Amino acid sequence: MAAPSIPAGFDFTDPGLWAERSPVSEFAELRRTAPVWWNAQNEEQAYPFEDGGYWVVSRHEDIKEISRRSDVFSSEKKGSIIRLPGFATPSSCRRPVRCW
């Protein structure tokens, strides 16, 4: 498989992207080239998780398998994508203090 040509820092969870359009072509490319893909994010995009990104699973069959296999896959930790208010930046809000 060829490597996907998704731009560095592309954020599938960006509300602005979804307000403008659905990333249909990007998901289609991932299904063809990298059905399970690490979406690297810079520190600001990844905050508050501080792990550098998240996994994008783009094939329906893979998503079904993940949904059925809680013994292998978990959403217990870091399982949701949190959008913090604009004032809650890494420099203005550090754990354990909550800014929301």
Tab-separated table of C-alpha atoms in Angstrom:
chain	number	residue	atom	x	y	z
A	1	MET	CA	0.000	0.000	0.000
A	2	ALA	CA	1.100	3.538	-0.715
A	3	ALA	CA	1.388	5.977	2.165
A	4	PRO	CA	-1.569	8.335	2.557
A	5	SER	CA	-1.080	11.912	1.402
A	6	ILE	CA	-3.055	13.429	4.270
A	7	PRO	CA	-1.372	16.748	5.195
A	8	ALA	CA	0.613	16.842	8.440
A	9	GLY	CA	-1.554	18.116	11.273
A	10	PHE	CA	-4.837	17.376	9.478
A	11	ASP	CA	-7.430	17.067	12.230
A	12	PHE	CA	-10.419	14.815	11.604
A	13	THR	CA	-11.955	16.098	14.864
A	14	ASP	CA	-11.819	19.808	13.996
A	15	PRO	CA	-15.361	21.221	14.330
A	16	GLY	CA	-14.459	23.874	11.733
A	17	LEU	CA	-13.700	21.160	9.188
A	18	TRP	CA	-17.041	19.463	9.808
A	19	ALA	CA	-18.894	22.802	9.645
A	20	GLU	CA	-17.352	23.386	6.217
A	21	ARG	CA	-17.481	19.841	4.823
A	22	SER	CA	-17.222	16.162	5.631
A	23	PRO	CA	-13.699	14.790	5.013
A	24	VAL	CA	-15.046	12.110	2.657
A	25	SER	CA	-12.047	12.113	0.302
A	26	GLU	CA	-9.573	11.853	3.197
A	27	PHE	CA	-11.440	8.900	4.722
A	28	ALA	CA	-11.604	7.224	1.292
A	29	GLU	CA	-7.849	7.646	0.870
A	30	LEU	CA	-7.197	6.139	4.298
A	31	ARG	CA	-9.426	3.162	3.520
A	32	ARG	CA	-7.320	2.563	0.386
A	33	THR	CA	-3.854	3.233	1.818
A	34	ALA	CA	-3.881	2.983	5.631
A	35	PRO	CA	-7.163	1.690	7.115
A	36	VAL	CA	-5.728	2.095	10.630
A	37	TRP	CA	-3.654	5.278	10.712
A	38	TRP	CA	-1.906	7.273	13.456
A	39	ASN	CA	-2.980	10.918	13.079
A	40	ALA	CA	-0.076	12.827	14.600
A	41	GLN	CA	-1.023	16.130	16.236
A	42	ASN	CA	1.037	18.999	17.571
A	43	GLU	CA	0.949	19.785	21.299
A	44	GLU	CA	-1.906	22.283	21.025
A	45	GLN	CA	-4.067	19.959	18.914
A	46	ALA	CA	-3.373	16.942	21.133
A	47	TYR	CA	-4.021	18.770	24.421
A	48	PRO	CA	-5.133	17.602	26.996
A	49	PHE	CA	-4.007	14.076	26.078
A	50	GLU	CA	-0.330	14.909	25.533
A	51	ASP	CA	0.293	11.746	23.524
A	52	GLY	CA	0.901	13.287	20.114
A	53	GLY	CA	-2.228	12.200	18.271
A	54	TYR	CA	-4.876	9.538	17.883
A	55	TRP	CA	-5.749	6.500	15.798
A	56	VAL	CA	-8.116	6.885	12.839
A	57	VAL	CA	-9.929	3.674	11.910
A	58	SER	CA	-11.622	4.148	8.550
A	59	ARG	CA	-12.961	0.742	7.474
A	60	HIS	CA	-16.440	-0.303	8.561
A	61	GLU	CA	-15.414	-3.916	9.228
A	62	ASP	CA	-12.546	-2.767	11.475
A	63	ILE	CA	-14.842	-0.418	13.400
A	64	LYS	CA	-17.363	-3.236	13.924
A	65	GLU	CA	-14.602	-5.521	15.220
A	66	ILE	CA	-13.302	-2.843	17.592
A	67	SER	CA	-16.834	-2.181	18.868
A	68	ARG	CA	-17.347	-5.867	19.646
A	69	ARG	CA	-13.974	-6.538	21.296
A	70	SER	CA	-13.934	-4.624	24.573
A	71	ASP	CA	-11.479	-7.251	25.850
A	72	VAL	CA	-8.895	-5.949	23.358
A	73	PHE	CA	-9.970	-2.391	22.574
A	74	SER	CA	-11.050	0.082	25.216
A	75	SER	CA	-12.540	3.527	25.335
A	76	GLU	CA	-11.994	3.728	29.082
A	77	LYS	CA	-8.958	6.016	28.903
A	78	LYS	CA	-8.585	8.743	26.316
A	79	GLY	CA	-11.597	7.365	24.537
A	80	SER	CA	-13.228	10.618	23.569
A	81	ILE	CA	-11.991	13.635	21.709
A	82	ILE	CA	-12.446	16.619	23.984
A	83	ARG	CA	-12.675	20.133	22.590
A	84	LEU	CA	-11.763	22.585	25.325
A	85	PRO	CA	-12.920	26.207	25.388
A	86	GLY	CA	-10.586	28.653	23.661
A	87	PHE	CA	-9.245	29.990	26.965
A	88	ALA	CA	-8.127	26.524	28.093
A	89	THR	CA	-4.756	26.345	26.386
A	90	PRO	CA	-1.790	24.235	27.498
A	91	SER	CA	-0.106	27.335	28.933
A	92	SER	CA	-3.207	28.564	30.806
A	93	CYS	CA	-4.507	25.270	32.120
A	94	ARG	CA	-2.437	22.386	33.432
A	95	ARG	CA	-3.599	19.297	35.232
A	96	PRO	CA	-4.846	18.796	37.904
A	97	VAL	CA	-6.631	22.169	37.610
A	98	ARG	CA	-9.750	22.019	35.445
A	99	CYS	CA	-10.567	24.951	33.196
A	100	TRP	CA	-13.981	23.697	32.136
